[in-house]
């Protein structure tokens, strides 16, 4: 039975990925990771109806001791696919503020630090902690949900400084890991843009719903092989320029 670990499984794309893996005919076991298990009621309801396939784990991706604790708790386990879905735009929200969000002259540097702790150092620390868990699996896939807003070439409208910078940075990290971990452990690492999705982060005016995004991402992940590592995939199977 293949195993997938998903961070940020309380809501949004992490929750929908968990739901779809739980229903998939391949029979996945899902390690669903959330900051606050006791208040993750939608995930708990999903787990209750998933015949033991979903286990819920406490994980604050900004807290390295929390990541290490989970790494030890899962020592000896195989993780076929690790998906870093937890992410943030900071305390304020693009969904509410639109183009006014994250503009030049409006930087809150404490917010920058939190965005980088979660979006950049989080996936790095997850990889450094779980590399052996992934390496001992059959599929050996390490995925981080990036964003088209991290593409430097696609940036034609400016703004959104902290979030864009965090996703460009995590793209650089995933590219390096694709090279290093392929050599050292046979791991396939890549960045994946979920589309503009109607979640708390994406807001109600986004292009697609979480069901379509997660279904597309699962197809892309299933099709990954060594030749597709270290690239910048979109949920629909197309590829982005860095
Ligand atoms: N939605 C879009 O349009 C879009 C577009 C491009 C990229 N993305 C990326 O896709 C990923 C998922 O986005 P989403 O739309 O699902 O966002 P979302 O609906 O805002 O959900 C964010 C998730 O991250 C979790 N989280 C926040 N801080 C955390 C922490 N310190 N430790 C662990 N989990 C934490 C939240 O948990 P709590 O419930 O505990 O707060 C929640 O589960 C993100 O990386 C995002 O940048 C989204």
PDB file of N, CA and C in Angstrom, residues 119-164:
ATOM      1  N   UNK A 119       7.012  28.951   3.929  1.00  0.00           N
ATOM      2  CA  UNK A 119       7.037  28.596   2.503  1.00  0.00           C
ATOM      3  C   UNK A 119       8.404  28.131   2.012  1.00  0.00           C
ATOM      4  N   UNK A 120       9.473  28.573   2.675  1.00  0.00           N
ATOM      5  CA  UNK A 120      10.819  28.278   2.174  1.00  0.00           C
ATOM      6  C   UNK A 120      11.556  27.309   3.101  1.00  0.00           C
ATOM      7  N   UNK A 121      11.734  27.743   4.367  1.00  0.00           N
ATOM      8  CA  UNK A 121      12.475  26.873   5.283  1.00  0.00           C
ATOM      9  C   UNK A 121      11.667  25.639   5.646  1.00  0.00           C
ATOM     10  N   UNK A 122      10.332  25.738   5.589  1.00  0.00           N
ATOM     11  CA  UNK A 122       9.485  24.583   5.900  1.00  0.00           C
ATOM     12  C   UNK A 122       9.773  23.398   4.979  1.00  0.00           C
ATOM     13  N   UNK A 123       9.612  23.564   3.650  1.00  0.00           N
ATOM     14  CA  UNK A 123       9.910  22.439   2.746  1.00  0.00           C
ATOM     15  C   UNK A 123      11.359  21.957   2.827  1.00  0.00           C
ATOM     16  N   UNK A 124      12.289  22.886   3.100  1.00  0.00           N
ATOM     17  CA  UNK A 124      13.700  22.479   3.238  1.00  0.00           C
ATOM     18  C   UNK A 124      13.871  21.572   4.445  1.00  0.00           C
ATOM     19  N   UNK A 125      13.325  22.006   5.585  1.00  0.00           N
ATOM     20  CA  UNK A 125      13.464  21.213   6.823  1.00  0.00           C
ATOM     21  C   UNK A 125      12.693  19.898   6.705  1.00  0.00           C
ATOM     22  N   UNK A 126      11.545  19.909   6.048  1.00  0.00           N
ATOM     23  CA  UNK A 126      10.788  18.660   5.830  1.00  0.00           C
ATOM     24  C   UNK A 126      11.658  17.674   5.039  1.00  0.00           C
ATOM     25  N   UNK A 127      12.313  18.170   3.990  1.00  0.00           N
ATOM     26  CA  UNK A 127      13.140  17.277   3.169  1.00  0.00           C
ATOM     27  C   UNK A 127      14.323  16.744   3.974  1.00  0.00           C
ATOM     28  N   UNK A 128      14.976  17.629   4.749  1.00  0.00           N
ATOM     29  CA  UNK A 128      16.143  17.170   5.515  1.00  0.00           C
ATOM     30  C   UNK A 128      15.735  16.172   6.599  1.00  0.00           C
ATOM     31  N   UNK A 129      14.513  16.287   7.074  1.00  0.00           N
ATOM     32  CA  UNK A 129      14.042  15.372   8.123  1.00  0.00           C
ATOM     33  C   UNK A 129      13.531  14.054   7.547  1.00  0.00           C
ATOM     34  N   UNK A 130      12.865  14.117   6.396  1.00  0.00           N
ATOM     35  CA  UNK A 130      12.165  12.916   5.889  1.00  0.00           C
ATOM     36  C   UNK A 130      12.876  12.261   4.699  1.00  0.00           C
ATOM     37  N   UNK A 131      14.093  12.683   4.390  1.00  0.00           N
ATOM     38  CA  UNK A 131      14.764  12.141   3.194  1.00  0.00           C
ATOM     39  C   UNK A 131      14.886  10.619   3.250  1.00  0.00           C
ATOM     40  N   UNK A 132      15.196  10.069   4.416  1.00  0.00           N
ATOM     41  CA  UNK A 132      15.352   8.604   4.492  1.00  0.00           C
ATOM     42  C   UNK A 132      14.003   7.893   4.406  1.00  0.00           C
ATOM     43  N   UNK A 133      12.954   8.509   4.958  1.00  0.00           N
ATOM     44  CA  UNK A 133      11.617   7.908   4.870  1.00  0.00           C
ATOM     45  C   UNK A 133      11.200   7.792   3.395  1.00  0.00           C
ATOM     46  N   UNK A 134      11.484   8.867   2.628  1.00  0.00           N
ATOM     47  CA  UNK A 134      11.112   8.870   1.209  1.00  0.00           C
ATOM     48  C   UNK A 134      12.019   7.906   0.436  1.00  0.00           C
ATOM     49  N   UNK A 135      13.299   7.900   0.778  1.00  0.00           N
ATOM     50  CA  UNK A 135      14.263   7.072   0.041  1.00  0.00           C
ATOM     51  C   UNK A 135      13.966   5.579   0.185  1.00  0.00           C
ATOM     52  N   UNK A 136      13.382   5.172   1.313  1.00  0.00           N
ATOM     53  CA  UNK A 136      13.138   3.727   1.464  1.00  0.00           C
ATOM     54  C   UNK A 136      11.806   3.281   0.837  1.00  0.00           C
ATOM     55  N   UNK A 137      11.091   4.227   0.171  1.00  0.00           N
ATOM     56  CA  UNK A 137       9.802   3.876  -0.444  1.00  0.00           C
ATOM     57  C   UNK A 137      10.004   3.392  -1.881  1.00  0.00           C
ATOM     58  N   UNK A 138       8.924   2.954  -2.512  1.00  0.00           N
ATOM     59  CA  UNK A 138       8.993   2.540  -3.921  1.00  0.00           C
ATOM     60  C   UNK A 138       9.025   3.752  -4.854  1.00  0.00           C
ATOM     61  N   UNK A 139       8.189   4.756  -4.568  1.00  0.00           N
ATOM     62  CA  UNK A 139       8.024   5.859  -5.546  1.00  0.00           C
ATOM     63  C   UNK A 139       9.018   6.998  -5.362  1.00  0.00           C
ATOM     64  N   UNK A 140       9.397   7.280  -4.118  1.00  0.00           N
ATOM     65  CA  UNK A 140      10.458   8.276  -3.832  1.00  0.00           C
ATOM     66  C   UNK A 140      10.183   9.655  -4.449  1.00  0.00           C
ATOM     67  N   UNK A 141       9.042  10.253  -4.104  1.00  0.00           N
ATOM     68  CA  UNK A 141       8.690  11.551  -4.707  1.00  0.00           C
ATOM     69  C   UNK A 141       8.534  12.623  -3.633  1.00  0.00           C
ATOM     70  N   UNK A 142       9.138  13.769  -3.898  1.00  0.00           N
ATOM     71  CA  UNK A 142       9.137  14.887  -2.953  1.00  0.00           C
ATOM     72  C   UNK A 142       8.620  16.118  -3.707  1.00  0.00           C
ATOM     73  N   UNK A 143       7.427  16.602  -3.282  1.00  0.00           N
ATOM     74  CA  UNK A 143       6.733  17.646  -4.053  1.00  0.00           C
ATOM     75  C   UNK A 143       6.506  18.865  -3.162  1.00  0.00           C
ATOM     76  N   UNK A 144       6.741  20.054  -3.705  1.00  0.00           N
ATOM     77  CA  UNK A 144       6.337  21.271  -2.985  1.00  0.00           C
ATOM     78  C   UNK A 144       5.372  22.070  -3.850  1.00  0.00           C
ATOM     79  N   UNK A 145       4.235  22.453  -3.248  1.00  0.00           N
ATOM     80  CA  UNK A 145       3.313  23.311  -3.976  1.00  0.00           C
ATOM     81  C   UNK A 145       3.917  24.716  -4.023  1.00  0.00           C
ATOM     82  N   UNK A 146       4.333  25.095  -5.204  1.00  0.00           N
ATOM     83  CA  UNK A 146       4.859  26.432  -5.447  1.00  0.00           C
ATOM     84  C   UNK A 146       3.703  27.278  -5.981  1.00  0.00           C
ATOM     85  N   UNK A 147       4.005  28.248  -6.807  1.00  0.00           N
ATOM     86  CA  UNK A 147       2.961  29.093  -7.399  1.00  0.00           C
ATOM     87  C   UNK A 147       3.518  29.725  -8.663  1.00  0.00           C
ATOM     88  N   UNK A 148       2.630  29.995  -9.600  1.00  0.00           N
ATOM     89  CA  UNK A 148       3.042  30.734 -10.804  1.00  0.00           C
ATOM     90  C   UNK A 148       3.627  32.096 -10.405  1.00  0.00           C
ATOM     91  N   UNK A 149       3.206  32.593  -9.210  1.00  0.00           N
ATOM     92  CA  UNK A 149       3.722  33.893  -8.745  1.00  0.00           C
ATOM     93  C   UNK A 149       5.207  33.814  -8.392  1.00  0.00           C
ATOM     94  N   UNK A 150       5.766  32.621  -8.324  1.00  0.00           N
ATOM     95  CA  UNK A 150       7.212  32.461  -8.110  1.00  0.00           C
ATOM     96  C   UNK A 150       7.996  32.469  -9.412  1.00  0.00           C
ATOM     97  N   UNK A 151       7.303  32.472 -10.550  1.00  0.00           N
ATOM     98  CA  UNK A 151       8.010  32.495 -11.839  1.00  0.00           C
ATOM     99  C   UNK A 151       8.478  33.920 -12.131  1.00  0.00           C
ATOM    100  N   UNK A 152       9.771  34.104 -12.264  1.00  0.00           N
ATOM    101  CA  UNK A 152      10.330  35.432 -12.551  1.00  0.00           C
ATOM    102  C   UNK A 152       9.962  35.838 -13.986  1.00  0.00           C
ATOM    103  N   UNK A 153      10.032  34.869 -14.900  1.00  0.00           N
ATOM    104  CA  UNK A 153       9.710  35.190 -16.294  1.00  0.00           C
ATOM    105  C   UNK A 153       8.238  35.587 -16.464  1.00  0.00           C
ATOM    106  N   UNK A 154       7.359  34.983 -15.693  1.00  0.00           N
ATOM    107  CA  UNK A 154       5.922  35.255 -15.841  1.00  0.00           C
ATOM    108  C   UNK A 154       5.468  36.498 -15.077  1.00  0.00           C
ATOM    109  N   UNK A 155       6.391  37.137 -14.356  1.00  0.00           N
ATOM    110  CA  UNK A 155       6.010  38.311 -13.571  1.00  0.00           C
ATOM    111  C   UNK A 155       5.966  39.547 -14.457  1.00  0.00           C
ATOM    112  N   UNK A 156       4.774  39.904 -14.911  1.00  0.00           N
ATOM    113  CA  UNK A 156       4.637  41.078 -15.774  1.00  0.00           C
ATOM    114  C   UNK A 156       3.852  42.190 -15.092  1.00  0.00           C
ATOM    115  N   UNK A 157       3.368  41.928 -13.846  1.00  0.00           N
ATOM    116  CA  UNK A 157       2.553  42.974 -13.197  1.00  0.00           C
ATOM    117  C   UNK A 157       3.145  43.487 -11.887  1.00  0.00           C
ATOM    118  N   UNK A 158       4.265  42.895 -11.423  1.00  0.00           N
ATOM    119  CA  UNK A 158       4.922  43.372 -10.209  1.00  0.00           C
ATOM    120  C   UNK A 158       4.158  43.027  -8.939  1.00  0.00           C
ATOM    121  N   UNK A 159       4.560  43.679  -7.823  1.00  0.00           N
ATOM    122  CA  UNK A 159       3.865  43.514  -6.546  1.00  0.00           C
ATOM    123  C   UNK A 159       4.044  42.152  -5.906  1.00  0.00           C
ATOM    124  N   UNK A 160       3.271  41.901  -4.847  1.00  0.00           N
ATOM    125  CA  UNK A 160       3.235  40.605  -4.147  1.00  0.00           C
ATOM    126  C   UNK A 160       4.637  40.151  -3.723  1.00  0.00           C
ATOM    127  N   UNK A 161       5.411  41.091  -3.150  1.00  0.00           N
ATOM    128  CA  UNK A 161       6.848  40.857  -2.977  1.00  0.00           C
ATOM    129  C   UNK A 161       7.198  39.628  -2.146  1.00  0.00           C
ATOM    130  N   UNK A 162       6.681  39.558  -0.919  1.00  0.00           N
ATOM    131  CA  UNK A 162       7.127  38.483  -0.023  1.00  0.00           C
ATOM    132  C   UNK A 162       6.717  37.109  -0.563  1.00  0.00           C
ATOM    133  N   UNK A 163       5.480  37.011  -1.010  1.00  0.00           N
ATOM    134  CA  UNK A 163       4.988  35.701  -1.482  1.00  0.00           C
ATOM    135  C   UNK A 163       5.731  35.265  -2.741  1.00  0.00           C
ATOM    136  N   UNK A 164       5.869  36.198  -3.699  1.00  0.00           N
ATOM    137  CA  UNK A 164       6.612  35.857  -4.922  1.00  0.00           C
ATOM    138  C   UNK A 164       8.025  35.397  -4.576  1.00  0.00           C
TER     139      UNK A 164
END
